[in-house]
Every structure is written in structure tokens, then in C-alpha cells.
Coordinates of C-alpha atoms and ligand atoms in Angstrom, one line a residue:
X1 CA 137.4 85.9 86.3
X2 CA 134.1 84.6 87.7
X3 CA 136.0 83.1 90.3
X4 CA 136.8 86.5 91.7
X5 CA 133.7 87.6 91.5
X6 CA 132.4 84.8 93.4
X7 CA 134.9 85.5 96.2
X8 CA 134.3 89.4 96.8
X9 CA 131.0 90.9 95.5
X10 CA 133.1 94.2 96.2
X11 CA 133.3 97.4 94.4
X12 CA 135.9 95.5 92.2
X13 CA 133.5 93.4 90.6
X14 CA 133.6 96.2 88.1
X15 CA 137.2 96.0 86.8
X16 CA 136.9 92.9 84.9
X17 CA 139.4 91.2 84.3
X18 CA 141.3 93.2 86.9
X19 CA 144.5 91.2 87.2
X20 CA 144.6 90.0 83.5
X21 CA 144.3 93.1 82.1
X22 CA 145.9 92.3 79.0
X23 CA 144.8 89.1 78.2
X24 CA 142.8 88.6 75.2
X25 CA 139.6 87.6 77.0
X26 CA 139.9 90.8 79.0
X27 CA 140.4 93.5 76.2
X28 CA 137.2 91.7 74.2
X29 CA 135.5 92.4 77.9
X30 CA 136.2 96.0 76.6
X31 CA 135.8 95.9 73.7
X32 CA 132.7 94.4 73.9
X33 CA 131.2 95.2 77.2
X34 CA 127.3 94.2 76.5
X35 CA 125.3 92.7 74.2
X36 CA 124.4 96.1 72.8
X37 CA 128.0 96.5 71.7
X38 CA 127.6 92.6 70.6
X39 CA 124.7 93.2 68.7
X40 CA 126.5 96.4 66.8
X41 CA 129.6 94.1 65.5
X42 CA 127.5 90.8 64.4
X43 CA 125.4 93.8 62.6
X44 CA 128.4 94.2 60.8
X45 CA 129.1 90.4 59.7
X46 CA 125.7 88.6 58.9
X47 CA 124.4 89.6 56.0
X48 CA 121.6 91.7 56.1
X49 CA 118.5 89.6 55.1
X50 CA 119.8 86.9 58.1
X51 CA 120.8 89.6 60.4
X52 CA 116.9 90.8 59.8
X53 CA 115.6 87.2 60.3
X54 CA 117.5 87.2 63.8
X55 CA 116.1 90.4 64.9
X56 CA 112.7 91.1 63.9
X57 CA 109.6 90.4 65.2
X58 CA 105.9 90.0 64.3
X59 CA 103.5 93.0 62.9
X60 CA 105.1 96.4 63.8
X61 CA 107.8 95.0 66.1
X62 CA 105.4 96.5 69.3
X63 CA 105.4 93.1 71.5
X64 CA 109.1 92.8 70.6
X65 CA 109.7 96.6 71.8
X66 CA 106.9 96.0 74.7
X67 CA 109.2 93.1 76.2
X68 CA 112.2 95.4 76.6
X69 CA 110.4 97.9 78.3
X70 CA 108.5 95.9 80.3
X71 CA 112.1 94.6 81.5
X72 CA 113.7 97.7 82.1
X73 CA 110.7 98.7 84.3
X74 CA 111.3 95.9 86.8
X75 CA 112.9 97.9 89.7
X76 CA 114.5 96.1 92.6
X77 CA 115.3 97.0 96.0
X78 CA 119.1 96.4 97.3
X79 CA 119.9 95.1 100.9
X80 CA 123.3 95.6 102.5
X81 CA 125.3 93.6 105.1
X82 CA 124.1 90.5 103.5
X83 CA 127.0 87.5 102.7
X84 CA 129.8 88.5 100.7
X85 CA 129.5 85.5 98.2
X86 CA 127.4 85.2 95.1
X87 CA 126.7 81.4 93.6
X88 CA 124.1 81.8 90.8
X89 CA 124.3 78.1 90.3
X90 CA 121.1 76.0 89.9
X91 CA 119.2 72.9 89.8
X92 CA 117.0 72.4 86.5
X93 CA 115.4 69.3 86.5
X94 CA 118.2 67.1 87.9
X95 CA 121.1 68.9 86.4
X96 CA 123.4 71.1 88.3
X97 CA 123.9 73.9 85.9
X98 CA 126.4 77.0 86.6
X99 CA 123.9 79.8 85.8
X100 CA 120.2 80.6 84.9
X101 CA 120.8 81.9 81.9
X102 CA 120.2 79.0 79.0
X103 CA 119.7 79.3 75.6
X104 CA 116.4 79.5 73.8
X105 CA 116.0 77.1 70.6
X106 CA 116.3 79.5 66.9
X107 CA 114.9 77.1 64.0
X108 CA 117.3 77.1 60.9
X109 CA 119.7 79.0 63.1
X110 CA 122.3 78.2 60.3
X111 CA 120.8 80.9 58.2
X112 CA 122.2 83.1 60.8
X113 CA 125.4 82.0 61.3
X114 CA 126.7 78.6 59.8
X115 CA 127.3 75.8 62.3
X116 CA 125.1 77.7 64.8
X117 CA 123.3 74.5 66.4
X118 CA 126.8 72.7 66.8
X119 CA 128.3 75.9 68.2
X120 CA 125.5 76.6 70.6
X121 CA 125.2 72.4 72.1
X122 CA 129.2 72.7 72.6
X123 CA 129.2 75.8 74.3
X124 CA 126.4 75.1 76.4
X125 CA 128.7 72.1 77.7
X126 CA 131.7 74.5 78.0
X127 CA 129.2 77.2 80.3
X128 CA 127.2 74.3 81.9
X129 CA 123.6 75.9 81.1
X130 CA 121.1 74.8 79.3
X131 CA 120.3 74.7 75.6
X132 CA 117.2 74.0 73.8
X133 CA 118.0 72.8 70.6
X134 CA 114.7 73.6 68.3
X135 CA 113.3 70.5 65.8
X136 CA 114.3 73.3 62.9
X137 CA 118.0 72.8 64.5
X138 CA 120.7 72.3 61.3
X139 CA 122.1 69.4 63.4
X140 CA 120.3 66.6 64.7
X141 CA 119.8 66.0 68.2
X142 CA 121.9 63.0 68.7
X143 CA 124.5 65.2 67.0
X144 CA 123.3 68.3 70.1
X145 CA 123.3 65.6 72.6
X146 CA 126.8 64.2 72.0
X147 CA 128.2 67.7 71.7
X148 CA 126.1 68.9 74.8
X149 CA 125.3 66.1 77.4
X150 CA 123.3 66.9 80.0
X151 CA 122.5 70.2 78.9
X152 CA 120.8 69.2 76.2
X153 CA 117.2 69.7 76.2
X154 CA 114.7 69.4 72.9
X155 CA 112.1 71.8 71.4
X156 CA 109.4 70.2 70.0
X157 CA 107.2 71.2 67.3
X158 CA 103.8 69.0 66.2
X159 CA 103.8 66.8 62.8
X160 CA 100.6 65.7 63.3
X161 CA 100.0 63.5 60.2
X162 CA 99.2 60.0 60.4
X163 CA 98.3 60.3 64.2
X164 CA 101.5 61.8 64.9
X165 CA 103.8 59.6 63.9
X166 CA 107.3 61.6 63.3
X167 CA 106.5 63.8 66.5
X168 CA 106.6 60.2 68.8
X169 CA 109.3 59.0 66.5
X170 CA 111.3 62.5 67.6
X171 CA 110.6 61.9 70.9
X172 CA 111.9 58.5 71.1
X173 CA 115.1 59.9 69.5
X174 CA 115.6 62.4 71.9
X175 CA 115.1 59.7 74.6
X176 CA 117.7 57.4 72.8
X177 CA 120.4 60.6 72.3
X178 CA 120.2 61.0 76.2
X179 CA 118.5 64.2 76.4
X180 CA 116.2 64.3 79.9
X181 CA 114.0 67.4 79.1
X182 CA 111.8 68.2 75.8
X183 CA 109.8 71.4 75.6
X184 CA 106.8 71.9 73.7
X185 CA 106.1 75.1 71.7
X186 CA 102.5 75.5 72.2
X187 CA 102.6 79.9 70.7
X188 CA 103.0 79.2 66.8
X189 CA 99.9 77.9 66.3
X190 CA 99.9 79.8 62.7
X191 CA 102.6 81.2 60.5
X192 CA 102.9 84.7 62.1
X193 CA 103.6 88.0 59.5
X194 CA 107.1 88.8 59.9
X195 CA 107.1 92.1 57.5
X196 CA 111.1 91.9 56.8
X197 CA 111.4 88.5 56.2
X198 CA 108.9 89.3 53.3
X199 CA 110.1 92.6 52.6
X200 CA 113.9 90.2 51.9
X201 CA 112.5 87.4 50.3
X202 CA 113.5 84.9 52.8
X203 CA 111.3 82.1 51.8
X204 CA 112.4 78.5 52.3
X205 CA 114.2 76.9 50.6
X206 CA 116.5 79.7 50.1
X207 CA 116.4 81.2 46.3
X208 CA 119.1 84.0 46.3
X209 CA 118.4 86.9 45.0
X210 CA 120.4 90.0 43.5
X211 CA 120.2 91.2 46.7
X212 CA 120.7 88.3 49.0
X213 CA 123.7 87.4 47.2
X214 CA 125.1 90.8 47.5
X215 CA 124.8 91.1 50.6
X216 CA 126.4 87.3 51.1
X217 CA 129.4 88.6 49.5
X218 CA 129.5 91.7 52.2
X219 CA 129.8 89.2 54.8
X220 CA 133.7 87.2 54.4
X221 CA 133.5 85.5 58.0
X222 CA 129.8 84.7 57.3
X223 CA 130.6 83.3 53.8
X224 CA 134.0 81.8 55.2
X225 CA 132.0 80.1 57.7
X226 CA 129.3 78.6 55.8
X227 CA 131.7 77.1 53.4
X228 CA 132.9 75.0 56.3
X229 CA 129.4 74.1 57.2
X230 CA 128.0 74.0 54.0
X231 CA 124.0 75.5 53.5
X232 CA 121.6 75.2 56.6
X233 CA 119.8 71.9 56.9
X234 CA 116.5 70.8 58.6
X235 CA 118.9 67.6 59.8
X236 CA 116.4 66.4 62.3
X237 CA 113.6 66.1 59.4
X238 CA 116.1 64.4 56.6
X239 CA 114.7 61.1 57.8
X240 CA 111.4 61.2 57.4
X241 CA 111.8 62.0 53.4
X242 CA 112.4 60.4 50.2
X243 CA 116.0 60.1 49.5
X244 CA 118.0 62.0 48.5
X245 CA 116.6 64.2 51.5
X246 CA 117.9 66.9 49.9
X247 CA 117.1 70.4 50.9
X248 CA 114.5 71.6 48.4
X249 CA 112.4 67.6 50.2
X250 CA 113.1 68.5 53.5
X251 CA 112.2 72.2 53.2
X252 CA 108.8 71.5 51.4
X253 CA 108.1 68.4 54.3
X254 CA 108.8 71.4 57.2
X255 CA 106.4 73.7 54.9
X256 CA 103.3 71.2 54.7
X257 CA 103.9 69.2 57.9
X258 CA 104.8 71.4 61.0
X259 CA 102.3 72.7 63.5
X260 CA 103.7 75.0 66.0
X261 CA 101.2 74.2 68.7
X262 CA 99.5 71.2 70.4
X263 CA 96.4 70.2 71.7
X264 CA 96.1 69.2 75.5
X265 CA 95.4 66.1 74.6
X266 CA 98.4 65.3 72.6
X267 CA 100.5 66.9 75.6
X268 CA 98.9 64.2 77.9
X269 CA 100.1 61.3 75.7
X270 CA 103.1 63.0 75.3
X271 CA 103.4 63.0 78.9
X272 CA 102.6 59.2 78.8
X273 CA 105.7 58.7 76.0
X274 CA 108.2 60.5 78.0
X275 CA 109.6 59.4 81.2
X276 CA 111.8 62.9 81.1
X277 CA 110.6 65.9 82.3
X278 CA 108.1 67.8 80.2
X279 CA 107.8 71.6 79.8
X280 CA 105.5 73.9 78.0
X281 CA 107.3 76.4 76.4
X282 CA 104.6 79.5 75.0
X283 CA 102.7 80.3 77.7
X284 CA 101.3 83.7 79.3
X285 CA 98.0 82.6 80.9
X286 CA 97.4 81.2 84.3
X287 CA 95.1 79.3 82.9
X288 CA 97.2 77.6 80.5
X289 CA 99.2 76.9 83.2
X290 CA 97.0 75.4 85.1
X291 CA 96.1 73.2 81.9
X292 CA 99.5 72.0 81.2
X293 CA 99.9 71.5 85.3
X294 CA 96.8 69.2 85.0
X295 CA 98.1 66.9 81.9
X296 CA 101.4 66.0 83.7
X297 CA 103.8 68.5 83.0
X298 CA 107.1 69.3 85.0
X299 CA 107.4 73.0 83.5
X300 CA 105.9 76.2 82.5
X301 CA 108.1 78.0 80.2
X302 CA 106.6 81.6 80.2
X303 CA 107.2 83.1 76.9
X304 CA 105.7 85.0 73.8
X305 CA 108.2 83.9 71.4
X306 CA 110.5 87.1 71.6
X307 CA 107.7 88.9 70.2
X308 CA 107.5 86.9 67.1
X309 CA 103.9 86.1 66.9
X310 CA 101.4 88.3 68.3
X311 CA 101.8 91.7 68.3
X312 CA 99.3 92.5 70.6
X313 CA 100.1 90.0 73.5
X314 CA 101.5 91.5 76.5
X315 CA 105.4 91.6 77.7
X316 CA 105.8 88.0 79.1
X317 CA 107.7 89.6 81.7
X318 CA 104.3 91.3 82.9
X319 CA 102.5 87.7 82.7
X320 CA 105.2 86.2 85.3
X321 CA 103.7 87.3 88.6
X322 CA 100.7 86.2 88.0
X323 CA 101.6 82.7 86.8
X324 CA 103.9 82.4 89.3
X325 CA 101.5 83.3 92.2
X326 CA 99.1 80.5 90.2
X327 CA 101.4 77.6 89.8
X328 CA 103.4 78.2 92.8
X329 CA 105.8 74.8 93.8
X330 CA 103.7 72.7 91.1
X331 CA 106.2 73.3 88.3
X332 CA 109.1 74.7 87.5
X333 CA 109.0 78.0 86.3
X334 CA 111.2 79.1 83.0
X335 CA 111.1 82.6 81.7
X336 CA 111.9 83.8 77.9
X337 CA 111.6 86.9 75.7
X338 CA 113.8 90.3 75.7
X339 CA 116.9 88.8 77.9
X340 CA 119.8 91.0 77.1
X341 CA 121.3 90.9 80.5
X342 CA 122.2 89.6 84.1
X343 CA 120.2 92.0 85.6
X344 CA 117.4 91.2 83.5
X345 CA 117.8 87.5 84.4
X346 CA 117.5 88.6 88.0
X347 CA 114.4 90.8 87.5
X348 CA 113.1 87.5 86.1
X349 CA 114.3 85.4 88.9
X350 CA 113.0 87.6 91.7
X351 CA 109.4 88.1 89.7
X352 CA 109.1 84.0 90.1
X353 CA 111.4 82.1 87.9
X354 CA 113.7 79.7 88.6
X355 CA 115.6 79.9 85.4
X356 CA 115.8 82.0 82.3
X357 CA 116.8 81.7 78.9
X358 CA 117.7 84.0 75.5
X359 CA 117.4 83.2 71.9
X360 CA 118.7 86.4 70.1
X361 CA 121.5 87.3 72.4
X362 CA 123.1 84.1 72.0
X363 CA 123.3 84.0 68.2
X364 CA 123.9 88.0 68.1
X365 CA 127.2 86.5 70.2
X366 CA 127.6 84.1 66.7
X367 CA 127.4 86.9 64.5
X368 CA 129.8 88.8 66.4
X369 CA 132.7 86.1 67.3
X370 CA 131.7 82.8 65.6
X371 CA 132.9 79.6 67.0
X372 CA 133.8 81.2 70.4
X373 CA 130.6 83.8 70.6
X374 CA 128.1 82.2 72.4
X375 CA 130.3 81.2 75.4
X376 CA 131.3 84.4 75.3
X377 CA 127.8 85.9 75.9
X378 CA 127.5 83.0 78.4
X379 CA 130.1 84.6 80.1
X380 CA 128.8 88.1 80.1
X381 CA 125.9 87.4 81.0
X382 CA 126.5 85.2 84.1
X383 CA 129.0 87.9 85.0
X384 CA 126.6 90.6 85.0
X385 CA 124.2 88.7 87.1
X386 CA 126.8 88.1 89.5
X387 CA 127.1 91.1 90.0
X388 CA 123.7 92.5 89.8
X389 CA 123.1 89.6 92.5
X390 CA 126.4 91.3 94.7
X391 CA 124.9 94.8 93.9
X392 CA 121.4 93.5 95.1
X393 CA 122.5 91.8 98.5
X394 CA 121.2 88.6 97.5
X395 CA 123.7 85.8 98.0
X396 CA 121.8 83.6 96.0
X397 CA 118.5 83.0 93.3
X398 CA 116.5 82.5 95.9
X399 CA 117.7 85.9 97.7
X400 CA 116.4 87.4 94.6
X401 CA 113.1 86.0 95.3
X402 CA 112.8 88.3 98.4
X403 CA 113.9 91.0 97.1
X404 CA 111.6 94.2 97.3
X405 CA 111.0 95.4 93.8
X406 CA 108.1 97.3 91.7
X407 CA 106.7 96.0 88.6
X408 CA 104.1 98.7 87.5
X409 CA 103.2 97.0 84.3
X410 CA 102.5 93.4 85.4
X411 CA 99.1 92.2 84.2
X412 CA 95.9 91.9 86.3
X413 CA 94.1 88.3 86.1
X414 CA 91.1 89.5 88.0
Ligands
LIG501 C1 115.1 83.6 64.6 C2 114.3 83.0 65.7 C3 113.8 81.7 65.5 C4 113.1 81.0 66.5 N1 112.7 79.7 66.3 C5 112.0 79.1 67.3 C6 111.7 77.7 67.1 O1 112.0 77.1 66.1 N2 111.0 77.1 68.1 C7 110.6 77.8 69.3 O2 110.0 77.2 70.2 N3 111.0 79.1 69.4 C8 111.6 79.7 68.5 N4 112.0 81.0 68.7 C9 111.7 81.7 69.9 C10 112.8 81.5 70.9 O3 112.9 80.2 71.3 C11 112.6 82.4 72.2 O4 111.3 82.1 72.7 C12 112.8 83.8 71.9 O5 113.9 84.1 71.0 C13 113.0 84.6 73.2 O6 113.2 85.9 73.0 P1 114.6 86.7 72.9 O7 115.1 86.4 71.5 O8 114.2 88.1 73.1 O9 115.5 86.1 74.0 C14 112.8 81.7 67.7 C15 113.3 83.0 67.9 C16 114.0 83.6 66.9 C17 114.6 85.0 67.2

């Protein structure tokens, strides 16, 4: 199907799955033709309390809703007569990868859906994009890097007792697994208020309530699928605990031990650890860009953490410009928060990324298909930027980058 799309960026982009209109992979394309219609069905199959955990975002939601519409306000300017084929392949940091679009890293994803981190690294290999597995991942990163090889990059959150020590110790892992880029979250730098996590309960470790487990038991593929995985595990921390790790240790270790942010100076000596490429993942100031650019690093991953930590921060698409303007060819720019399509990949793209990612769509693809959901929201979404990138005349990402668009909401620096 992406094939054909490749070969005409023609009004028949639209039919998809012209040609195999009655294979199964075409009547899901109906049945589920965005992520809105994704979102609606895994509404329908996580339990409620999870489902809530996926979606919400700090305070009164308002950064969450402020990235959407700060998307959907990114108009862009079509040229015709351009070249007929659209590649939205790219480089990221040595890796050929087959689209733009990677996935952001969810901490104890398998609250979500069970087996999410395992489902996510294999079907980043299947798509060839990239996925950031998170150090809250329930599966290790050796487990993420066998399952996803190249495309295996690592989100790193600080431990910083004893000078440190497990955050090196999980940096030399991820070396040993294979994986070439780690990204560190520099926005949690406190436990944000997330109002419907309280408003469930959903404290870790997991005590059910009445509710909870009611609302388990209104879930069947949920429930079927996490007694194949079993509960959701902080694997990458079972380590560094007493044994047994069980979950109750490992839990109470993540409680008193992680720090969502880092200081510059522990970024430079990450820098000096790591002969990978290094990104910052959390930022929306020029400045802080700068800063990171200064201490070494290869990336800038623009981002306000899907609107899950400060309510009052702007859109990080409204940020972009003015970091890209700043950190120009210095570093590689990566975009996050309120993905839900191709075309908003492409406004991304054209407003100075080089490559995007998503953390809700791909696990709202989970809830709604399981095992085969997140390549399926691979799919749609590289589809839709193909053609977005057909619709736009812009044979390829850095076509986008010339495009003539209007961004009315992008932040002023000066
Ligand atoms: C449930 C959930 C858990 C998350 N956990 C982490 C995490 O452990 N580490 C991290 O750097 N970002 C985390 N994020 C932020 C994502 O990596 C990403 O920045 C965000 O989801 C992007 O916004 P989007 O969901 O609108 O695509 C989390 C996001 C969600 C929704």
C-alpha cells in the first residue's frame, strides 16, 4: 500500500488500499481511518483508570489542549508541478529509518496495555522508526534492543544517589545492548499533579480498588492480555534492589530514587560516558538549547511532555521556530507533544524538525489492536504523511522545509 503511494502522489492516494479492497488490512483502513477513530475503540478496551493514565495531562489539561491547537493552526502553502514521488525516509543519527514518525517513551506503559514495551521495540523494527524505550519501560533494554536493533534508542531518567551510580550503570547497559542514542528527560524535574490519576487512585504499586477491579473485569482483551504478560514491572530497576526485586522493592526504589531532570553538569559527564549520540529530550527554550549545544550534545528534542507537567508552558509546537532559527545545523532537531497525524508530522517538519515522535497515539494503537496496533498506527501515520507530503508538492522532508506556511501562535524570544 505505501508502495503505491510512493509511485503516484495522485488523486488516488485516497482510496487506500485501492486494489486490495477486501483484504483484512484494508477494511481496518476503514474501519479505522485515524487515530481519532483509534482512540474511540482502545476507549473501549483499557480499563478506565489506565485509559485515564494514557490520556490526561497536568493541572486542567490546558497545555495538553494548547498543543492541539497550536498544531492545527500551522497552515501550509501547496506547490504544484513538483516530482511525482514522495520518500519520507530519513537519516537519524546514522540509521536509515523509513519515516519521521518514532515513538515517544510511556514509563510503566504495561499499565496501559500488558506487554506494551515488547510490542512497541518489535514493531518499531517491523516500521523501521525509532523508539525510545523510557527507564520506567516493563522490559529491559537489552530485552528492547534485541527486539528492536537499530531502532532502539533509551530515555534516561536521573538516580542521583551515591554520585550517580545506577544512572552510569544504565548507561553502560544501554551501550552493551547495542543501542546508539540515549535521551535525557530534562522537564520532570518534580512530580507534576495529574488530577485523574488522583481522582482513580493510581498510586504505585498498584492496590486495586473496588473500582479498579471493576473496571479490570470490563476490559477481557486487556485482562486476557495481561495474563500473558503478567503485572507491569519496572524491569530496568529490578537490579539495583534487594532480592527478591519484587514489585512492591522496585516500586518504592522508583518512588525515592528517580529524578526527572538533570543538571548541565551531569549532561557533560554524560556526554564524556557515552560515545553515542546524546539528546535532550524536554526542551522549549533557546537558551536551553544553546546550553545542551555547549555540553556536547547531538540533539534537541523539543518537547513539553505531552502536556503532562506544566500547565502553563506554551505549545511546544509554538517553541520550534525559534529554537530552530537558534540551533540551526548544530544539532539535530526532534519534535514531541500532540502528534496525531502525518500532516502534523509535516507541520513539524517544515517548522524545523528533522524528525518527530508520539507517545499517546502509539499506545491508543495498543489499546485498540494489541500485539499488531502500534504498527498499525505506524502505518497510518506514515501514510498520511505521504500524502500530506503529495498534497503539499514536497517530494521530500526537506521540501517541507520550504514550504510557505503561517504559524500565528509561535512564541516571540525578543
Ligand atoms: C502515560 C505517559 C507516560 C510518559 N512517561 C514518560 C517517561 O517515562 N519519560 C519521558 O521522558 N517522557 C514520558 N512521557 C512523555 C512522552 O515521552 C512524550 O513526550 C509525550 O507523550 C508526547 O506527547 P503526545 O503523547 O501528545 O505524543 C510520558 C507520556 C505519557 C502520555
Amino acid at each position: 500500500m505505501s508502495g503505491d503511494l510512493r509511485r503516484t502522489a495522485s488523486p488516488h492516494v485516497q482510496a487506500w488500499g485501492a486494489g486490495s479492497a477486501t483484504s483484512p488490512e484494508a477494511r481496518l483502513r476503514r474501519r479505522l481511518p485515524t487515530l481519532d477513530d483509534v482512540e474511540r475503540r482502545a476507549r473501549s478496551r483499557i480499563p478506565r483508570f489506565a485509559f485515564d493514565f494514557l490520556e490526561g495531562g497536568t493541572g486542567g489539561d490546558l497545555n495538553m489542549i494548547r498543543n492541539r491547537q497550536a498544531l492545527d493552526t500551522v497552515e501550509l502553502i501547496p506547490r504544484y508541478g513538483t516530482p511525482e514521488s514522495v520518500s519520507t525516509e530519513v537519516e537519524l543519527f546514522g540509521v536509515r529509518c523509513a519515516a519521521p514518525i518514532g515513538i515517544s517513551p510511556v514509563g510503566v506503559d504495561g499499565i496501559i496495555w500488558p506487554g506494551a514495551t515488547k510490542i512497541l521495540a518489535a514493531a518499531a523494527a517491523q516500521a523501521r522508526i525509532p523508539y525510545i524505550a523510557g527507564t520506567l519501560a516493563t522490559a529491559a533494554i537489552e530485552h528492547v534492543a534485541e527486539l528492536a536493533g537499530p531502532y532502539a534508542w533509551f530515555q534516561l531518567y536521573g538516580l542521583p544517589a551515591n554520585d550517580h551510580a545506577v544512572t552510569f550503570d544504565l548507561i553502560r547497559r544501554a551501550g552493551a545492548a547495542g543501542v546508539r542514542v540515549l535521551a535525557a528527560t530534562l522537564d520532570a524535574p518534580v512530580r507534576s499533579k495529574r488530577p485523574r490519576d488522583l481522582r482513580n487512585g493510581l498510586v504505585i504499586p498498584f492496590r486495586p480498588t473496588a473500582k479498579t477491579l471493576f473496571e479490570m473485569a470490563s476490559s477481557p482483551a486487556w485482562l486476557l492480555a495481561l495474563g500473558k504478560e503478567g503485572a507491569p514491572a519496572f524491569r530496568n530497576m529490578e537490579r539495583y534492589v534487594k532480592r527478591p526485586a519484587t514489585l512492591a522493592r522496585t516500586a518504592g526504589f522508583v518512588q525515592s530514587q528517580i529524578k526527572g531532570t538533570f543538571s548541565w553538569d551531569t549532561v557533560k559527564r554524560m556526554r564524556n560516558a557515552w560515545s553515542g549520540a546524546l539528546i535532550v529530550k524536554g526542551v522549549l527554550h533557546p537558551a536551553d538549547a544553546e546550553e545542551a549545544i555547549a555540553v556536547g550534545v547531538d540533539g534537541v528534542l523539543v518537547s513539553n511532555h505531552g502536556g503532562r507537567q506544566l500547565d502553563a508552558a506554551p505549545a511546544a509546537i509554538d517553541v520550534l521556530p525559534a529554537i530552530a532559527a537558534s540551533v540551526g545545523t548544530r544539532a539535530t532537531l526532534l519534535f514531541d507533544s500532540g502528534i496525531r497525524s502525518g500532516l502534523d508530522a509535516a507541520r513539524a517538519i517544515a517548522l524545523g524538525a528533522r524528525g518527530t515522535f508520539a507517545g499517546r497515539a502509539f499506545l491508543l494503537g495498543l489499546g485498540a489492536l494489541g500485539d499488531r496496533g502500534a504498527a498499525y498506527v505506524a502505518g497510518l501515520l506514515k501514510e498520511e504523511l505521504e500524502t500530506a507530503m503529495g498534497q503539499l508538492g514536497a517530494p521530500s522532508l526537506d521540501a517541507l522545509t520550504t514550504l510557505t506556511r503561517r504559524h500565528g501562535s509561535a512564541f516571540d524570544f525578543t
